[in-house]
Tab-separated table of C-alpha atoms and ligand atoms in Angstrom:
chain	number	residue	atom	x	y	z
A	23	UNK	CA	-0.156	-0.287	0.165
A	24	UNK	CA	1.207	3.413	-1.071
A	25	UNK	CA	2.224	6.082	1.343
A	26	UNK	CA	1.545	9.784	-0.113
A	27	UNK	CA	4.226	12.354	1.236
A	28	UNK	CA	3.316	16.165	0.214
A	29	UNK	CA	5.987	18.647	0.322
A	30	UNK	CA	5.007	22.172	-0.201
A	31	UNK	CA	6.902	25.490	-0.816
A	32	UNK	CA	8.754	26.119	2.277
A	33	UNK	CA	10.167	22.707	2.583
A	34	UNK	CA	12.285	23.020	-0.412
A	35	UNK	CA	12.953	26.498	-0.218
A	36	UNK	CA	16.818	26.264	-0.423
A	37	UNK	CA	19.513	23.365	-0.664
A	38	UNK	CA	19.737	22.938	3.155
A	39	UNK	CA	15.668	22.335	2.959
A	40	UNK	CA	15.959	20.001	0.280
A	41	UNK	CA	18.693	17.820	1.666
A	42	UNK	CA	16.139	17.560	4.747
A	43	UNK	CA	13.491	16.728	2.280
A	44	UNK	CA	15.620	13.775	0.770
A	45	UNK	CA	16.597	12.668	4.657
A	46	UNK	CA	13.016	12.372	4.915
A	47	UNK	CA	12.189	10.387	1.841
A	48	UNK	CA	14.754	7.803	2.225
A	49	UNK	CA	13.233	6.990	5.949
A	50	UNK	CA	9.848	6.187	3.770
A	51	UNK	CA	11.689	4.759	1.340
A	52	UNK	CA	9.747	0.843	2.794
A	53	UNK	CA	6.530	2.521	2.612
A	54	UNK	CA	5.952	3.030	-1.288
A	55	UNK	CA	6.049	6.545	-1.538
A	56	UNK	CA	4.557	8.739	-3.730
A	57	UNK	CA	6.020	12.776	-3.227
A	58	UNK	CA	3.750	15.435	-4.071
A	59	UNK	CA	5.709	18.697	-4.529
A	60	UNK	CA	5.054	22.137	-4.425
A	61	UNK	CA	7.183	24.736	-6.699
A	62	UNK	CA	10.002	26.062	-4.312
A	63	UNK	CA	9.603	28.911	-1.720
A	64	UNK	CA	7.312	31.629	-3.241
A	65	UNK	CA	7.880	30.695	-7.113
A	66	UNK	CA	3.784	30.909	-7.548
A	67	UNK	CA	3.895	34.610	-6.362
A	68	UNK	CA	6.531	35.224	-8.864
A	69	UNK	CA	5.063	33.698	-11.729
A	70	UNK	CA	2.075	35.534	-10.761
A	71	UNK	CA	3.697	38.527	-11.131
A	72	UNK	CA	5.648	37.769	-14.240
A	73	UNK	CA	2.437	36.720	-15.841
A	74	UNK	CA	0.814	40.204	-14.871
A	75	UNK	CA	3.822	41.884	-16.813
A	76	UNK	CA	3.364	39.973	-19.783
A	77	UNK	CA	-0.367	40.330	-19.607
A	78	UNK	CA	0.202	44.215	-19.258
A	79	UNK	CA	2.478	43.883	-22.216
A	80	UNK	CA	5.616	45.325	-20.013
A	81	UNK	CA	8.671	43.726	-21.366
A	82	UNK	CA	10.306	43.846	-17.743
A	83	UNK	CA	8.612	40.074	-17.404
A	84	UNK	CA	11.709	38.902	-19.251
A	85	UNK	CA	13.979	39.967	-16.546
A	86	UNK	CA	11.547	38.462	-13.978
A	87	UNK	CA	11.582	35.206	-15.435
A	88	UNK	CA	15.459	35.097	-15.816
A	89	UNK	CA	15.767	36.116	-11.955
A	90	UNK	CA	13.586	33.113	-11.261
A	91	UNK	CA	15.396	30.995	-13.159
A	92	UNK	CA	18.707	32.445	-11.420
A	93	UNK	CA	17.163	31.076	-7.943
A	94	UNK	CA	16.715	27.775	-9.177
A	95	UNK	CA	19.911	27.360	-10.959
A	96	UNK	CA	21.586	28.720	-7.684
A	97	UNK	CA	19.699	26.091	-5.535
A	98	UNK	CA	20.587	23.534	-8.203
A	99	UNK	CA	24.592	24.822	-7.909
A	100	UNK	CA	24.355	24.558	-3.939
A	101	UNK	CA	23.140	21.076	-4.201
A	102	UNK	CA	26.397	20.174	-6.796
A	103	UNK	CA	23.686	19.070	-8.956
A	104	UNK	CA	23.571	18.961	-12.646
A	105	UNK	CA	19.926	20.170	-12.918
A	106	UNK	CA	20.573	23.329	-14.662
A	107	UNK	CA	20.433	22.345	-18.192
A	108	UNK	CA	16.855	20.562	-17.468
A	109	UNK	CA	15.954	24.203	-15.427
A	110	UNK	CA	17.223	26.099	-18.308
A	111	UNK	CA	15.521	24.095	-20.879
A	112	UNK	CA	12.068	24.404	-18.906
A	113	UNK	CA	12.176	28.061	-18.336
A	114	UNK	CA	13.371	28.345	-22.155
A	115	UNK	CA	10.333	26.872	-23.314
A	116	UNK	CA	8.002	29.262	-21.077
A	117	UNK	CA	9.927	32.351	-22.512
A	118	UNK	CA	9.056	31.125	-26.151
A	119	UNK	CA	5.474	30.484	-24.996
A	120	UNK	CA	5.160	33.927	-23.797
A	121	UNK	CA	7.195	35.466	-26.683
A	122	UNK	CA	5.250	33.879	-29.497
A	123	UNK	CA	1.848	33.899	-28.208
A	124	UNK	CA	-1.075	35.782	-29.631
A	125	UNK	CA	-3.146	36.114	-26.748
A	126	UNK	CA	-5.966	34.710	-28.079
A	127	UNK	CA	-7.122	32.676	-24.593
A	128	UNK	CA	-8.624	33.881	-21.699
A	129	UNK	CA	-6.515	35.423	-18.725
A	130	UNK	CA	-7.352	32.204	-16.458
A	131	UNK	CA	-6.342	29.808	-19.203
A	132	UNK	CA	-2.707	31.706	-19.605
A	133	UNK	CA	-2.863	31.668	-15.880
A	134	UNK	CA	-2.792	27.997	-15.107
A	135	UNK	CA	-0.524	27.556	-18.078
A	136	UNK	CA	2.364	29.565	-16.722
A	137	UNK	CA	1.926	28.762	-13.304
A	138	UNK	CA	2.602	25.230	-13.825
A	139	UNK	CA	5.895	26.086	-14.586
A	140	UNK	CA	6.850	26.215	-10.703
A	141	UNK	CA	5.851	23.126	-9.883
A	142	UNK	CA	7.431	21.721	-13.005
A	143	UNK	CA	10.746	23.523	-12.195
A	144	UNK	CA	10.936	22.445	-8.629
A	145	UNK	CA	10.203	18.333	-9.473
A	146	UNK	CA	12.340	18.491	-12.364
A	147	UNK	CA	14.898	20.067	-9.782
A	148	UNK	CA	14.525	17.176	-7.195
A	149	UNK	CA	13.965	14.292	-8.875
A	150	UNK	CA	17.067	15.155	-10.803
A	151	UNK	CA	18.824	15.750	-7.291
A	152	UNK	CA	17.567	12.704	-5.881
A	153	UNK	CA	18.557	10.164	-8.811
A	154	UNK	CA	22.175	11.734	-8.321
A	155	UNK	CA	22.583	11.400	-4.809
A	156	UNK	CA	21.660	7.960	-5.031
A	157	UNK	CA	17.550	8.099	-4.314
A	158	UNK	CA	16.069	6.380	-7.379
A	159	UNK	CA	12.877	7.656	-8.143
A	160	UNK	CA	10.485	8.410	-11.007
A	161	UNK	CA	9.516	11.709	-12.101
A	162	UNK	CA	5.756	11.888	-13.354
A	163	UNK	CA	4.055	14.439	-15.066
A	164	UNK	CA	0.644	15.383	-13.084
A	165	UNK	CA	-1.046	16.647	-16.157
A	166	UNK	CA	-1.071	13.341	-17.143
A	167	UNK	CA	-3.004	11.928	-14.358
A	168	UNK	CA	-4.918	14.537	-12.522
A	169	UNK	CA	-7.975	14.851	-15.664
A	170	UNK	CA	-9.852	17.938	-15.067
A	171	UNK	CA	-13.167	20.080	-16.682
A	172	UNK	CA	-12.006	23.500	-18.163
A	173	UNK	CA	-13.101	25.844	-15.064
A	174	UNK	CA	-9.306	26.901	-15.196
A	175	UNK	CA	-8.143	27.992	-11.870
A	176	UNK	CA	-10.959	26.295	-9.927
A	177	UNK	CA	-11.638	23.185	-11.783
A	178	UNK	CA	-13.523	19.866	-11.286
A	179	UNK	CA	-11.742	16.593	-11.149
A	180	UNK	CA	-12.797	13.726	-13.420
A	181	UNK	CA	-12.635	11.216	-10.693
A	182	UNK	CA	-13.074	8.097	-12.797
A	183	UNK	CA	-10.258	9.085	-15.546
A	184	UNK	CA	-8.179	10.042	-12.571
A	185	UNK	CA	-8.174	6.588	-10.807
A	186	UNK	CA	-7.815	5.008	-14.072
A	187	UNK	CA	-4.735	6.608	-15.104
A	188	UNK	CA	-3.161	7.057	-11.450
A	189	UNK	CA	-3.466	3.412	-10.891
A	190	UNK	CA	-2.209	2.632	-14.406
A	191	UNK	CA	0.863	4.684	-13.616
A	192	UNK	CA	1.653	4.002	-10.186
A	193	UNK	CA	1.432	0.535	-10.592
A	194	UNK	CA	4.728	-0.184	-9.150
A	195	UNK	CA	6.345	-0.032	-5.720
A	196	UNK	CA	9.164	2.415	-6.993
A	197	UNK	CA	9.329	6.035	-5.281
A	198	UNK	CA	7.332	8.315	-7.534
A	199	UNK	CA	7.769	12.472	-7.669
A	200	UNK	CA	5.181	14.375	-9.189
A	201	UNK	CA	3.823	17.928	-8.949
A	202	UNK	CA	0.937	19.093	-6.785
A	203	UNK	CA	-1.453	21.797	-7.851
A	204	UNK	CA	-1.665	20.577	-11.755
A	205	UNK	CA	-3.728	18.713	-14.087
A	206	UNK	CA	-5.028	18.854	-17.412
A	207	UNK	CA	-8.058	18.953	-19.231
A	208	UNK	CA	-9.211	15.704	-21.517
A	209	UNK	CA	-7.319	18.466	-24.477
A	210	UNK	CA	-4.435	18.214	-22.682
A	211	UNK	CA	-4.520	21.886	-21.585
A	212	UNK	CA	-2.894	22.622	-18.137
A	213	UNK	CA	-5.401	23.681	-15.677
A	214	UNK	CA	-4.597	24.246	-11.778
A	215	UNK	CA	-6.434	23.063	-8.631
A	216	UNK	CA	-6.870	26.798	-6.952
A	217	UNK	CA	-3.755	28.465	-4.829
A	218	UNK	CA	-2.015	25.813	-2.282
A	219	UNK	CA	-4.056	23.045	-3.974
A	220	UNK	CA	-0.731	20.780	-3.826
A	221	UNK	CA	-2.478	19.197	-0.560
A	222	UNK	CA	-5.290	18.171	-2.558
A	223	UNK	CA	-3.465	16.472	-5.087
A	224	UNK	CA	-1.981	14.581	-2.349
A	225	UNK	CA	-5.471	13.730	-1.614
A	226	UNK	CA	-6.695	13.051	-4.799
A	227	UNK	CA	-4.222	10.376	-5.482
A	228	UNK	CA	-4.717	9.004	-1.727
A	229	UNK	CA	-7.849	8.481	-2.653
A	230	UNK	CA	-7.520	6.873	-6.395
A	231	UNK	CA	-4.520	4.820	-4.975
A	232	UNK	CA	-6.255	3.684	-1.612
A	233	UNK	CA	-2.994	4.733	0.073
A	234	UNK	CA	-2.071	3.239	3.433
A	235	UNK	CA	-1.666	7.247	4.844
A	236	UNK	CA	-1.094	10.533	3.685
A	237	UNK	CA	1.446	13.206	5.326
A	238	UNK	CA	1.526	16.918	4.830
A	239	UNK	CA	5.143	18.251	5.910
A	240	UNK	CA	4.863	21.598	7.285
A	241	UNK	CA	7.261	23.802	9.179
A	242	UNK	CA	4.952	24.143	12.330
A	243	UNK	CA	4.328	20.909	15.058
A	244	UNK	CA	1.130	20.172	14.013
A	245	UNK	CA	-2.528	21.436	13.190
A	246	UNK	CA	-3.260	23.902	15.996
A	247	UNK	CA	-5.916	25.100	17.473
A	248	UNK	CA	-5.055	29.092	16.131
A	249	UNK	CA	-2.627	30.759	14.077
A	250	UNK	CA	0.485	30.998	16.258
A	251	UNK	CA	1.343	34.097	14.641
A	252	UNK	CA	-1.834	35.943	15.939
A	253	UNK	CA	-2.215	34.053	19.169
A	254	UNK	CA	1.104	32.950	20.785
A	255	UNK	CA	-0.405	30.434	23.261
A	256	UNK	CA	-2.064	28.825	20.290
A	257	UNK	CA	-1.099	24.661	20.857
A	258	UNK	CA	-0.967	22.097	18.605
A	259	UNK	CA	-3.968	19.394	18.409
A	260	UNK	CA	-2.652	15.780	18.338
A	261	UNK	CA	-5.927	14.348	17.252
A	262	UNK	CA	-8.599	15.682	15.459
A	263	UNK	CA	-11.599	14.243	13.269
A	264	UNK	CA	-12.050	14.513	9.528
A	265	UNK	CA	-15.118	16.771	10.617
A	266	UNK	CA	-13.246	19.250	12.676
A	267	UNK	CA	-10.481	19.443	10.431
A	268	UNK	CA	-13.243	20.154	7.488
A	269	UNK	CA	-14.678	22.665	9.367
A	270	UNK	CA	-11.732	24.594	10.510
A	271	UNK	CA	-10.020	24.700	6.781
A	272	UNK	CA	-13.379	25.450	5.077
A	273	UNK	CA	-13.691	28.760	7.617
A	274	UNK	CA	-10.223	29.373	6.948
A	275	UNK	CA	-7.513	27.724	9.128
A	276	UNK	CA	-4.665	27.869	6.721
A	277	UNK	CA	-2.946	24.517	8.086
A	278	UNK	CA	-4.365	22.580	5.117
A	279	UNK	CA	-6.478	23.076	1.438
A	280	UNK	CA	-10.146	22.522	2.544
A	281	UNK	CA	-10.574	20.170	0.155
A	282	UNK	CA	-8.228	17.879	0.770
A	283	UNK	CA	-10.246	15.802	3.648
A	284	UNK	CA	-13.608	14.574	1.579
A	285	UNK	CA	-11.040	11.958	-0.827
A	286	UNK	CA	-9.570	11.233	2.452
A	287	UNK	CA	-12.521	10.514	4.849
A	288	UNK	CA	-14.265	9.177	1.740
A	289	UNK	CA	-11.645	5.843	1.696
A	290	UNK	CA	-11.073	6.148	5.697
A	291	UNK	CA	-7.474	6.986	4.846
A	292	UNK	CA	-6.050	9.101	7.774
A	293	UNK	CA	-3.588	12.044	7.430
A	294	UNK	CA	-0.778	13.349	9.565
A	295	UNK	CA	0.665	16.598	9.289
A	296	UNK	CA	4.081	16.403	10.550
A	297	UNK	CA	6.634	19.136	10.976
A	298	UNK	CA	9.851	18.710	8.385
A	299	UNK	CA	12.077	20.690	10.706
A	300	UNK	CA	11.713	17.851	13.081
A	301	UNK	CA	10.368	14.772	11.845
A	302	UNK	CA	10.648	13.032	15.347
A	303	UNK	CA	7.782	15.510	16.719
A	304	UNK	CA	4.211	13.698	16.647
A	305	UNK	CA	2.461	15.837	14.968
A	306	UNK	CA	-1.326	15.793	14.301
A	307	UNK	CA	-3.126	12.672	13.323
A	308	UNK	CA	-6.724	12.976	11.386
A	309	UNK	CA	-9.023	10.621	10.776
A	310	UNK	CA	-12.549	9.292	11.507
A	311	UNK	CA	-12.312	8.991	15.257
A	312	UNK	CA	-13.327	12.003	17.786
A	313	UNK	CA	-10.478	12.408	20.362
A	314	UNK	CA	-11.564	11.514	23.860
A	315	UNK	CA	-10.318	14.901	25.419
A	316	UNK	CA	-12.796	18.006	24.298
A	317	UNK	CA	-11.534	20.186	22.138
A	318	UNK	CA	-10.256	23.242	23.222
A	319	UNK	CA	-12.007	26.658	21.374
A	320	UNK	CA	-10.423	26.420	17.911
A	321	UNK	CA	-10.106	30.113	16.351
A	322	UNK	CA	-9.673	30.976	12.608
A	323	UNK	CA	-9.308	34.185	11.267
A	324	UNK	CA	-10.188	34.507	7.643
A	325	UNK	CA	-9.063	37.885	6.067
A	326	UNK	CA	-10.117	40.027	2.998
A	327	UNK	CA	-13.816	39.463	3.170
A	328	UNK	CA	-16.968	41.509	1.808
A	329	UNK	CA	-20.182	41.892	3.288
A	330	UNK	CA	-22.591	42.284	0.890
A	331	UNK	CA	-26.176	43.099	1.875
A	332	UNK	CA	-28.889	42.583	-0.542
A	333	UNK	CA	-32.445	44.071	-0.635
A	334	UNK	CA	-35.406	43.861	-3.344
A	335	UNK	CA	-35.620	47.347	-5.144
A	336	UNK	CA	-39.209	47.545	-4.131
A	337	UNK	CA	-38.627	46.499	-0.500
A	338	UNK	CA	-40.342	43.052	-0.818
A	339	UNK	CA	-39.649	40.363	1.732
A	340	UNK	CA	-36.591	38.252	0.642
A	341	UNK	CA	-38.323	35.329	-0.352
A	342	UNK	CA	-37.781	31.791	-1.610
A	343	UNK	CA	-38.062	33.088	-5.205
A	344	UNK	CA	-35.067	35.769	-4.226
A	345	UNK	CA	-32.965	33.586	-2.763
A	346	UNK	CA	-33.498	31.248	-5.746
A	347	UNK	CA	-32.177	34.265	-8.060
A	348	UNK	CA	-29.446	35.019	-5.920
A	349	UNK	CA	-27.825	31.731	-5.168
A	350	UNK	CA	-28.100	31.098	-8.911
A	351	UNK	CA	-26.128	34.260	-10.077
A	352	UNK	CA	-23.429	33.086	-6.829
A	353	UNK	CA	-23.056	29.879	-8.487
A	354	UNK	CA	-22.789	31.159	-12.207
A	355	UNK	CA	-20.055	33.450	-10.886
A	356	UNK	CA	-18.233	30.971	-9.054
A	357	UNK	CA	-18.302	33.441	-5.489
A	358	UNK	CA	-18.259	31.202	-2.624
A	359	UNK	CA	-20.436	32.102	0.329
A	360	UNK	CA	-18.707	31.800	3.930
A	361	UNK	CA	-21.608	33.125	5.920
A	362	UNK	CA	-25.060	34.142	5.217
A	363	UNK	CA	-28.500	35.667	6.594
A	364	UNK	CA	-31.697	37.042	5.965
A	365	UNK	CA	-34.105	39.581	7.390
A	366	UNK	CA	-37.274	40.221	6.572
A	367	UNK	CA	-36.268	42.327	3.706
A	368	UNK	CA	-32.362	41.768	3.086
A	369	UNK	CA	-29.815	39.031	2.765
A	370	UNK	CA	-26.544	39.183	3.669
A	371	UNK	CA	-23.588	37.445	2.704
A	372	UNK	CA	-19.789	37.413	3.441
A	373	UNK	CA	-17.512	35.866	0.902
A	374	UNK	CA	-14.129	36.581	-0.343
A	375	UNK	CA	-12.487	39.942	-2.036
A	376	UNK	CA	-11.873	38.900	-5.025
A	377	UNK	CA	-12.448	40.069	-8.764
A	378	UNK	CA	-15.633	38.193	-9.386
A	379	UNK	CA	-17.409	39.632	-6.975
A	380	UNK	CA	-17.654	42.883	-9.038
A	381	UNK	CA	-19.409	40.943	-11.809
A	382	UNK	CA	-21.506	39.313	-9.315
A	383	UNK	CA	-22.970	42.517	-8.106
A	384	UNK	CA	-23.929	44.045	-11.809
A	385	UNK	CA	-25.821	41.169	-12.197
A	386	UNK	CA	-27.321	41.261	-9.221
A	387	UNK	CA	-27.940	44.843	-9.367
A	388	UNK	CA	-30.475	44.096	-11.971
A	389	UNK	CA	-32.933	43.138	-9.487
A	390	UNK	CA	-31.569	44.231	-6.395
A	391	UNK	CA	-30.037	47.212	-4.213
A	392	UNK	CA	-26.531	45.930	-2.837
A	393	UNK	CA	-24.405	47.490	-0.348
A	394	UNK	CA	-21.066	46.167	-0.549
A	395	UNK	CA	-18.766	46.693	2.939
A	396	UNK	CA	-14.684	46.230	2.599
A	397	UNK	CA	-12.276	45.206	4.645
A	398	UNK	CA	-14.269	42.877	6.831
A	399	UNK	CA	-12.652	39.827	8.765
A	400	UNK	CA	-14.573	37.028	9.416
A	401	UNK	CA	-14.033	35.368	12.869
A	402	UNK	CA	-15.491	31.716	13.573
A	403	UNK	CA	-15.099	30.227	16.901
A	404	UNK	CA	-15.731	26.515	17.535
A	405	UNK	CA	-16.149	24.995	21.173
A	406	UNK	CA	-16.253	28.483	21.958
A	407	UNK	CA	-16.504	30.403	25.287
A	408	UNK	CA	-17.630	33.764	26.196
A	409	UNK	CA	-14.438	34.645	27.257
A	410	UNK	CA	-12.858	33.326	24.191
A	411	UNK	CA	-14.972	35.386	22.409
A	412	UNK	CA	-14.217	38.441	24.204
A	413	UNK	CA	-10.524	38.177	24.184
A	414	UNK	CA	-10.609	37.455	20.623
A	415	UNK	CA	-13.175	40.346	19.792
A	416	UNK	CA	-11.452	42.922	21.581
A	417	UNK	CA	-11.006	46.215	19.242
A	418	UNK	CA	-13.304	44.801	16.670
A	419	UNK	CA	-16.617	45.772	15.693
A	420	UNK	CA	-19.181	42.966	15.136
A	421	UNK	CA	-21.507	43.719	11.712
A	422	UNK	CA	-22.959	40.290	11.798
A	423	UNK	CA	-23.219	37.190	14.518
A	424	UNK	CA	-24.397	33.568	13.906
A	425	UNK	CA	-24.337	30.778	16.925
A	426	UNK	CA	-24.773	27.221	17.027
A	427	UNK	CA	-24.103	24.913	19.737
A	428	UNK	CA	-20.529	24.403	18.535
A	429	UNK	CA	-19.596	27.531	16.573
A	430	UNK	CA	-20.067	30.738	16.553
A	431	UNK	CA	-18.997	33.384	13.306
A	432	UNK	CA	-18.559	36.727	13.112
A	433	UNK	CA	-18.193	39.353	10.528
A	434	UNK	CA	-15.609	41.774	11.971
A	435	UNK	CA	-14.290	44.883	11.185
A	436	UNK	CA	-11.404	47.364	13.568
A	437	UNK	CA	-12.742	49.542	15.239
B	529	LIG	N1	2.486	26.415	-5.596
B	529	LIG	C1	0.876	26.627	-5.537
B	529	LIG	C2	0.807	27.762	-4.630
B	529	LIG	O1	1.613	28.614	-3.886
B	529	LIG	C3	0.178	25.408	-4.631
B	529	LIG	C4	1.080	24.823	-3.336
B	529	LIG	O2	1.809	25.174	-3.066
B	529	LIG	O3	0.093	24.397	-2.970
B	529	LIG	O4	-0.405	28.143	-4.310
């Protein structure tokens, strides 16, 4: 049975960390590992910047691309690796694509095509370095396995085809190394699974191959009950249920991509979150079992939220027929709702601030008056108590509040 190991950008940001990852991988060699790897360090952000420059026809994109290549080459040199040729070829391919492209496709299509080079480059470098240092592994192009539809940047997976392709490709007990985050349509066009999507790739492969376990390697000791940058007394949760993990990540806990849990839960595959800086730490285990001790309060802040208040233009009650047309528009524009609440004549929703919201508002405005409040933060506390709420709300004004027995959610802004 396979073990799927996922390494994010921070775990491979420089030569020393790549050596460390190699050591971890070696210690899992008996466990039929499949490695799912992100782009190096902040490469994805750099590529987004290059794409923006290119799209705006700013010739600086070439310099930026060369700087990014230099970062990769420096790491290869520090590893005494001969990966330079392969990296130069890959970046050369991207440069000639951008130089010759007639810009007939959508921005999102270009996004997926270009941003995918981050993961292609990191895995090329790692595979060559592993081979050279005596760790035999096979590089696999994830675009030949992860089959998606063509909702570029926010794809849906073709599970049947992906399962078929994965079973066919990963059929031996060798060490395989592939890219997180990227896939392709049936026509072979590159797609991406959304930012931070490598966790999801690892979970898709775990599902398709019925892995024994999946391990995400992070720079923190495990899943914590709050972001330690915001809450210094945050502590590691040694065991949590799939349900708890889904609730936390859906509302913004950044430790795991929210889509990661479902495929694992469906096949009862445990997920471990471990620290690549100290693999001897136990980390967090996420599985079916609910821990025996009660959960502490779990605090999740989600930044850059927008609160929309939607009202019929003629002061009608917000009735089912309104909600149907409102939800249809949210679905069409692929704007995901994090919290909703209605009064007699108004319907309020909290969503991520992203460019699609403006188009949505334009469409909603044919029938409704829409008030848009920017700069909101959504605070979710699971297993709350009054003192925890008071402590975390200090200095914030509450615009919307919603409570169930286990969860409180508050749309807030700084006073
Ligand atoms: N490299 C991609 C990102 O930074 C995907 C990932 O790391 O999970 O969003």
